[in-house]
C-alpha positions as MATLAB code, in Angstrom:
seq = 'MDRSTVGAAVAGLRRTVAGPDYPARRRPLERLRHRPRTVAVLRTLGLLALLGLVLITAQFLLDTRRLPVATAWVIALLTVAPLPLLPTRPLLAWRIMFVGQLFGTFNRRTTDDAVVLGPATYEFWPWSPTQLLVIIVVLVTVAARVDRAVLAWTGLFSLIPVWMFVPPGNQVAVTLLFVVLLIVGDLLRHNLLTRRALAEQAELSELEKARRAVLEERTRIAREMHDVVAHHMSLIAVQAETAPYRLAVPEPTRAEFTAIAEAARAALTDMRRLLRVLRSETEDPRTAPQPTLAELPALVAAARRAGMTVELDTDVTVEPPAPVGLAAYRIVQEGLANAARHAAGAEVRVTVRERPGALAVRVQNAAGGTPAGPDARGGGQGLTGMRERVLALGGSFTACPTADDGYAIDALLPADPPPSDEPEDGTS';
ca = [
     -99.883   41.590  131.841;
     -99.931   37.872  131.037;
     -96.849   35.818  130.333;
     -97.573   35.424  126.642;
     -97.489   39.200  126.146;
     -94.254   39.515  128.129;
     -92.737   36.630  126.178;
     -93.702   38.221  122.858;
     -92.194   41.540  123.970;
     -88.937   39.896  125.049;
     -88.754   37.927  121.801;
     -89.357   41.118  119.838;
     -86.588   42.921  121.746;
     -84.177   40.058  121.179;
     -84.868   40.008  117.459;
     -84.664   43.786  117.207;
     -81.235   43.903  118.803;
     -79.521   40.818  117.381;
     -82.121   38.465  115.902;
     -82.576   37.187  112.342;
     -83.581   39.608  109.633;
     -86.626   39.641  107.353;
     -85.318   38.554  103.937;
     -87.310   39.580  100.894;
     -89.324   37.016   98.960;
     -87.860   38.339   95.732;
     -84.540   40.049   95.262;
     -84.383   43.468   93.593;
     -84.148   43.352   89.811;
     -85.046   39.637   89.820;
     -87.701   40.266   87.196;
     -84.980   41.603   84.895;
     -82.600   38.656   85.285;
     -83.164   37.744   81.629;
     -81.882   41.223   80.677;
     -78.361   41.317   82.146;
     -77.394   44.573   80.416;
     -80.341   46.413   81.930;
     -79.500   44.998   85.365;
     -75.867   46.095   84.994;
     -76.914   49.623   83.982;
     -79.378   49.936   86.884;
     -76.812   48.700   89.388;
     -74.248   51.157   88.068;
     -76.724   54.030   88.295;
     -77.691   53.008   91.829;
     -74.051   52.875   92.895;
     -73.406   56.323   91.416;
     -76.496   57.703   93.182;
     -75.287   56.333   96.536;
     -71.838   57.766   95.941;
     -73.423   61.135   95.145;
     -75.385   61.048   98.403;
     -72.200   60.277  100.328;
     -70.407   63.208   98.703;
     -73.313   65.588   99.379;
     -73.549   64.505  103.026;
     -69.802   64.746  103.602;
     -69.666   68.221  102.061;
     -72.611   69.350  104.212;
     -70.889   68.099  107.371;
     -67.620   69.784  106.389;
     -69.180   73.129  105.493;
     -72.024   73.428  108.011;
     -70.929   71.289  110.962;
     -67.201   72.029  110.493;
     -66.313   68.430  111.386;
     -62.886   66.910  110.753;
     -62.557   65.318  107.313;
     -62.282   61.734  108.583;
     -65.262   62.175  110.918;
     -67.369   63.729  108.175;
     -66.665   60.855  105.773;
     -67.403   58.185  108.404;
     -70.741   59.800  109.288;
     -71.582   60.259  105.589;
     -70.949   56.565  104.884;
     -72.940   55.612  107.985;
     -75.793   57.795  106.771;
     -76.096   56.258  103.280;
     -75.206   52.628  104.176;
     -78.793   51.575  105.124;
     -80.219   52.311  101.652;
     -78.719   49.375   99.666;
     -79.615   46.982  102.513;
     -83.291   47.931  102.716;
     -84.650   45.567  100.015;
     -83.031   42.417  101.411;
     -81.999   43.194  105.045;
     -84.416   45.794  106.461;
     -83.635   45.099  110.118;
     -79.885   45.425  109.559;
     -80.535   48.666  107.676;
     -82.462   50.010  110.671;
     -79.649   49.066  113.085;
     -77.142   51.004  110.983;
     -79.574   53.897  110.718;
     -79.976   53.957  114.511;
     -76.222   54.223  114.986;
     -76.223   57.002  112.420;
     -78.981   58.760  114.391;
     -76.705   58.854  117.422;
     -73.457   59.945  115.768;
     -74.899   61.954  112.878;
     -75.813   64.802  115.224;
     -72.234   65.716  116.106;
     -71.191   69.304  115.469;
     -67.918   71.117  116.052;
     -68.150   73.790  118.699;
     -65.517   75.921  120.416;
     -65.265   76.425  124.156;
     -62.902   78.579  126.105;
     -60.521   75.719  126.785;
     -60.603   73.423  123.745;
     -62.345   72.299  120.587;
     -64.768   69.365  121.267;
     -67.392   67.347  119.401;
     -70.994   67.415  120.538;
     -74.617   67.375  119.338;
     -75.907   70.422  117.518;
     -78.747   71.063  119.908;
     -79.306   74.580  118.609;
     -80.588   73.297  115.216;
     -84.226   72.528  114.411;
     -83.103   69.204  112.881;
     -79.969   67.725  114.455;
     -79.419   65.604  111.335;
     -78.291   66.471  107.848;
     -80.942   66.642  105.093;
     -79.669   63.381  103.579;
     -79.801   61.618  106.913;
     -83.311   62.884  107.597;
     -84.431   61.506  104.224;
     -82.773   58.165  104.984;
     -84.456   57.986  108.400;
     -87.887   58.544  106.836;
     -87.349   55.892  104.151;
     -85.931   53.337  106.593;
     -88.703   53.784  109.166;
     -91.486   53.360  106.602;
     -89.785   50.360  104.947;
     -89.009   48.593  108.220;
     -92.536   49.170  109.510;
     -93.865   47.604  106.306;
     -91.672   44.491  106.682;
     -91.375   43.533  110.374;
     -93.981   42.175  112.756;
     -95.576   44.457  115.314;
     -93.501   43.346  118.302;
     -90.299   44.260  116.481;
     -91.982   47.403  115.117;
     -92.750   48.610  118.652;
     -89.132   48.206  119.742;
     -87.676   49.822  116.621;
     -90.035   52.763  117.141;
     -89.018   53.169  120.787;
     -85.318   52.973  119.967;
     -85.712   55.430  117.084;
     -87.265   57.989  119.456;
     -84.298   57.902  121.860;
     -82.098   60.199  119.697;
     -85.099   62.490  119.215;
     -85.444   63.131  122.950;
     -81.659   63.317  123.364;
     -80.676   65.684  120.546;
     -83.730   67.471  119.133;
     -84.344   70.887  120.725;
     -87.113   70.695  123.373;
     -89.451   72.872  121.374;
     -89.428   70.441  118.456;
     -89.333   67.088  120.256;
     -93.096   66.546  120.236;
     -93.398   67.413  116.533;
     -90.545   65.091  115.535;
     -91.960   62.345  117.738;
     -95.347   62.657  116.070;
     -93.682   62.548  112.652;
     -91.836   59.321  113.477;
     -94.982   57.727  114.938;
     -96.969   58.622  111.817;
     -94.255   57.110  109.618;
     -94.372   53.884  111.620;
     -98.169   53.744  111.430;
     -98.120   54.326  107.677;
     -95.582   51.525  107.235;
     -97.639   49.159  109.386;
    -100.762   49.981  107.352;
     -98.829   49.201  104.164;
     -97.747   45.884  105.663;
    -101.325   45.024  106.677;
    -102.582   45.920  103.215;
     -99.884   43.800  101.577;
    -100.683   40.811  103.783;
    -104.391   41.186  103.053;
    -103.819   41.332   99.312;
    -101.503   38.333   99.500;
    -104.093   36.346  101.456;
    -106.784   37.265   98.940;
    -104.505   36.262   96.062;
    -103.796   32.894   97.711;
    -107.511   32.387   98.322;
    -108.263   33.208   94.685;
    -105.571   30.784   93.573;
    -107.030   28.055   95.758;
    -110.461   28.820   94.314;
    -109.102   28.512   90.772;
    -107.422   25.227   91.671;
    -110.677   23.956   93.132;
    -112.543   24.927   89.965;
    -109.929   23.178   87.838;
    -110.129   20.081   90.041;
    -113.915   20.015   89.759;
    -113.665   20.431   85.979;
    -111.261   17.484   85.790;
    -113.566   15.370   87.922;
    -116.559   16.265   85.753;
    -114.614   15.370   82.620;
    -113.530   12.075   84.149;
    -117.145   11.333   85.061;
    -118.233   12.103   81.507;
    -115.553    9.787   80.097;
    -116.579    7.051   82.516;
    -120.204    7.419   81.489;
    -119.326    7.210   77.799;
    -117.122    4.176   78.352;
    -119.862    2.447   80.279;
    -122.502    3.224   77.673;
    -120.356    2.072   74.738;
    -117.867   -0.557   75.915;
    -119.328   -2.093   79.051;
    -122.750   -2.458   77.456;
    -121.414   -4.369   74.453;
    -119.140   -6.531   76.605;
    -122.137   -7.477   78.738;
    -124.046   -8.519   75.616;
    -121.100  -10.633   74.448;
    -120.906  -12.380   77.824;
    -124.637  -13.058   77.925;
    -124.761  -14.330   74.337;
    -121.749  -16.579   74.889;
    -123.236  -18.044   78.078;
    -126.691  -18.688   76.619;
    -125.546  -19.904   73.179;
    -125.108  -23.578   74.273;
    -128.718  -23.576   75.495;
    -130.164  -21.811   72.475;
    -128.186  -23.689   69.831;
    -127.405  -27.320   69.313;
    -123.607  -27.188   69.531;
    -121.075  -29.956   70.226;
    -119.122  -30.104   73.454;
    -115.865  -28.525   72.100;
    -117.877  -25.547   70.900;
    -119.478  -25.217   74.336;
    -115.981  -24.846   75.809;
    -115.221  -22.105   73.296;
    -118.379  -20.207   74.292;
    -117.493  -20.635   77.971;
    -114.018  -19.212   77.348;
    -115.509  -16.259   75.480;
    -117.929  -15.570   78.326;
    -115.130  -15.733   80.932;
    -112.950  -13.359   78.917;
    -115.824  -10.913   78.495;
    -116.626  -10.955   82.208;
    -112.936  -10.467   83.108;
    -112.880   -7.482   80.783;
    -116.033   -6.179   82.458;
    -114.372   -6.486   85.880;
    -111.378   -4.457   84.718;
    -113.688   -1.957   83.059;
    -115.778   -1.450   86.198;
    -112.657   -0.922   88.268;
    -111.405    1.688   85.803;
    -114.810    3.411   85.774;
    -114.831    3.507   89.577;
    -111.433    5.212   89.539;
    -112.533    7.717   86.915;
    -115.679    8.620   88.831;
    -113.939    8.843   92.197;
    -112.440   12.090   93.445;
    -110.307   10.514   96.158;
    -109.575    6.941   95.108;
    -106.002    6.406   93.984;
    -105.724    3.976   91.062;
    -102.620    2.498   92.647;
    -104.570    1.344   95.713;
    -106.607   -1.101   93.612;
    -105.239   -4.654   93.184;
    -102.991   -4.753   90.120;
    -101.869   -7.699   87.976;
     -98.397   -9.053   88.656;
     -96.016  -11.508   87.026;
     -97.604  -14.269   89.085;
    -100.749  -13.905   86.961;
     -98.993  -14.412   83.619;
     -99.797  -18.167   83.527;
    -103.511  -17.370   83.893;
    -103.231  -14.786   81.104;
    -101.518  -17.284   78.816;
    -104.077  -19.969   79.695;
    -106.899  -17.629   78.708;
    -105.173  -16.973   75.381;
    -104.847  -20.701   74.787;
    -108.535  -21.219   75.508;
    -109.207  -18.579   72.852;
    -107.404  -20.781   70.299;
    -103.914  -19.253   70.368;
    -100.747  -21.317   70.510;
     -98.681  -19.691   73.246;
     -95.491  -20.814   74.954;
     -94.539  -19.140   78.234;
     -90.925  -19.087   79.406;
     -90.312  -17.253   82.698;
     -87.225  -17.188   84.871;
     -87.941  -14.710   87.670;
     -86.809  -15.568   91.179;
     -87.511  -12.227   92.885;
     -90.797  -10.412   92.481;
     -90.033   -6.992   90.902;
     -91.527   -3.731   92.206;
     -95.246   -3.316   91.565;
     -94.856   -0.788   88.690;
     -92.400   -3.089   86.895;
     -94.566   -6.172   87.389;
     -97.646   -4.315   86.176;
     -95.816   -2.984   83.114;
     -94.535   -6.452   82.236;
     -98.025   -7.938   82.568;
     -99.573   -5.219   80.376;
     -96.884   -5.647   77.717;
     -97.510   -9.388   77.526;
    -101.267   -8.765   77.500;
    -101.063   -6.282   74.635;
     -98.507   -8.416   72.795;
    -100.846  -11.394   72.841;
    -103.732   -9.193   71.689;
    -101.631   -7.863   68.799;
    -100.602  -11.386   67.785;
    -104.239  -12.527   67.820;
    -105.307   -9.595   65.648;
    -102.429   -9.436   63.179;
    -101.033  -12.974   63.055;
    -104.007  -15.246   63.564;
    -102.958  -18.867   64.001;
     -99.263  -18.076   64.445;
     -97.272  -19.500   67.330;
     -96.446  -16.993   70.051;
     -93.565  -17.200   72.512;
     -93.558  -15.108   75.703;
     -90.221  -14.783   77.500;
     -89.693  -13.012   80.818;
     -86.193  -13.155   82.307;
     -84.150  -11.400   84.919;
     -81.190   -9.302   83.844;
     -78.638   -7.452   86.003;
     -80.690   -4.611   87.428;
     -83.513   -5.103   84.925;
     -86.342   -7.325   83.728;
     -86.441   -8.364   80.052;
     -89.831   -9.052   78.422;
     -90.196  -10.438   74.888;
     -93.363  -11.355   72.969;
     -92.613  -12.904   69.564;
     -94.984  -14.406   67.052;
     -94.200  -16.343   63.922;
     -95.606  -15.430   60.517;
     -99.392  -15.640   60.418;
    -102.263  -15.070   58.059;
    -102.176  -11.283   58.590;
     -99.013   -9.097   58.388;
     -97.693   -8.158   61.818;
     -97.543   -4.534   62.927;
     -99.997   -1.802   63.868;
    -103.497   -2.303   62.620;
    -104.806    0.637   60.589;
    -108.211    0.192   62.138;
    -106.791    0.405   65.634;
    -104.484    3.337   64.944;
    -101.459    1.507   66.386;
    -102.288    2.663   69.932;
    -101.202   -0.635   71.491;
     -97.527   -0.235   70.605;
     -97.633    3.462   71.498;
     -99.101    2.696   74.907;
     -96.499    0.017   75.606;
     -93.648    2.307   74.601;
     -94.952    5.131   76.807;
     -95.348    2.748   79.729;
     -91.780    1.472   79.404;
     -90.214    4.889   78.886;
     -92.077    6.237   81.920;
     -90.201    3.670   84.018;
     -86.860    4.597   82.452;
     -86.566    1.446   80.318;
     -86.147    0.739   76.606;
     -88.665   -0.594   74.088;
     -88.415   -1.946   70.528;
     -90.995   -3.497   68.204;
     -90.025   -4.709   64.741;
     -90.462   -7.587   62.251;
     -88.256  -10.667   62.600;
     -86.270  -12.522   59.970;
     -89.005  -15.178   59.552;
     -91.681  -12.536   58.766;
     -92.951  -12.606   62.298;
     -92.984   -9.802   64.794;
     -91.221   -9.251   68.120;
     -91.781   -6.868   71.007;
     -88.849   -6.329   73.395;
     -88.940   -4.316   76.614;
     -86.194   -3.856   79.163;
     -87.596   -2.602   82.468;
     -85.315   -1.314   85.255;
     -85.539   -3.231   88.513;
     -85.559    0.056   90.452;
     -87.704    2.489   88.433;
     -87.850    6.210   89.255;
     -90.909    7.388   91.217;
     -93.828    8.414   89.057;
     -97.066   10.271   89.685;
     -98.776    8.601   86.768;
    -101.673    6.240   87.507;
    -100.778    2.596   87.259;
    -104.040    0.889   86.571;
    -104.741    1.943   82.995;
    -104.381   -0.385   80.046;
    -102.630    0.498   76.818;
];
């Protein structure tokens, strides 16, 4: 016999005698926890049933075994005690049952000299009917819950009282009965484990199908975005780059076309990165380079080249966490886009300042040729996206008209945002 087998046997013996139990995955009546009255009624009925079994067993021991009253009640309690423990503490229930197997066989008998207590070896079953029923239930339940090393030891220990107290003519039959009970319990345990493994495998299969469906949908979205948006942006970039050569335009106009082409190509770069993330099954959006506060001057410069009047005022000495810096950049980006759409020609002021434990971002435009606020053609998704981005970080967001008929966007971002599983590379 190799050492691993001996070690497993010793470990099983140790756990059988004094090791940890096998707690249930789900407590009894847990499914009815939302119905407290039903649970209370069932518990009361169960307690009354146990009390009835104790009374029946005690009366049997008093009438048939002629035991003293105190002894009869102790054995009766020892007989019924394993039943309430079976659902949650099967190994403890078996230990109590084993003690009951030893002492539940006592019978009062009279000798010539004195009255003594001893096993009723003249009976076919040395245990009371209640105790025999409890033994059967406990053996099957324990066999269905414990591993096979512990099962072997519990079976061997359970057979000791059989060969000590059962009449010799019935020992083989009782032994076979106990062995069959243990085998049935082990088969139930094997069947339960098999069904559980199949259920977990089916769940994993469903999760895999759902993951593949999500990936297919993301691929479809990426394809649509490429066909619609990226295609048109490419045309804009090409037309803007070739316009100075196709048309007789002055030098200032050439600079305008160059700025348009650069903006279109920058948008294409962001679009391709987003499409790569959508098509990828493993790429995390957060692993791609993300804009930070350090890139705000370049963003403002691009807006100025597009003809906007923008003033940038930043006072940030410590670079904020990446999610906060990205959110601030996107808010400024969307704020400038809103000002260009809804307040063409108006002056825009971008302010980014540190606050105690937070970062304050403000994009304010003066009155322009078009009323500020959500554009009906755009559905107002820019402000909604900014608000969702800020709230996801645990900050606050407001967007409202100003006293001079302009419009202001204010966001207060926490310096230490809560962790989030949301992707960080999307635009509003």
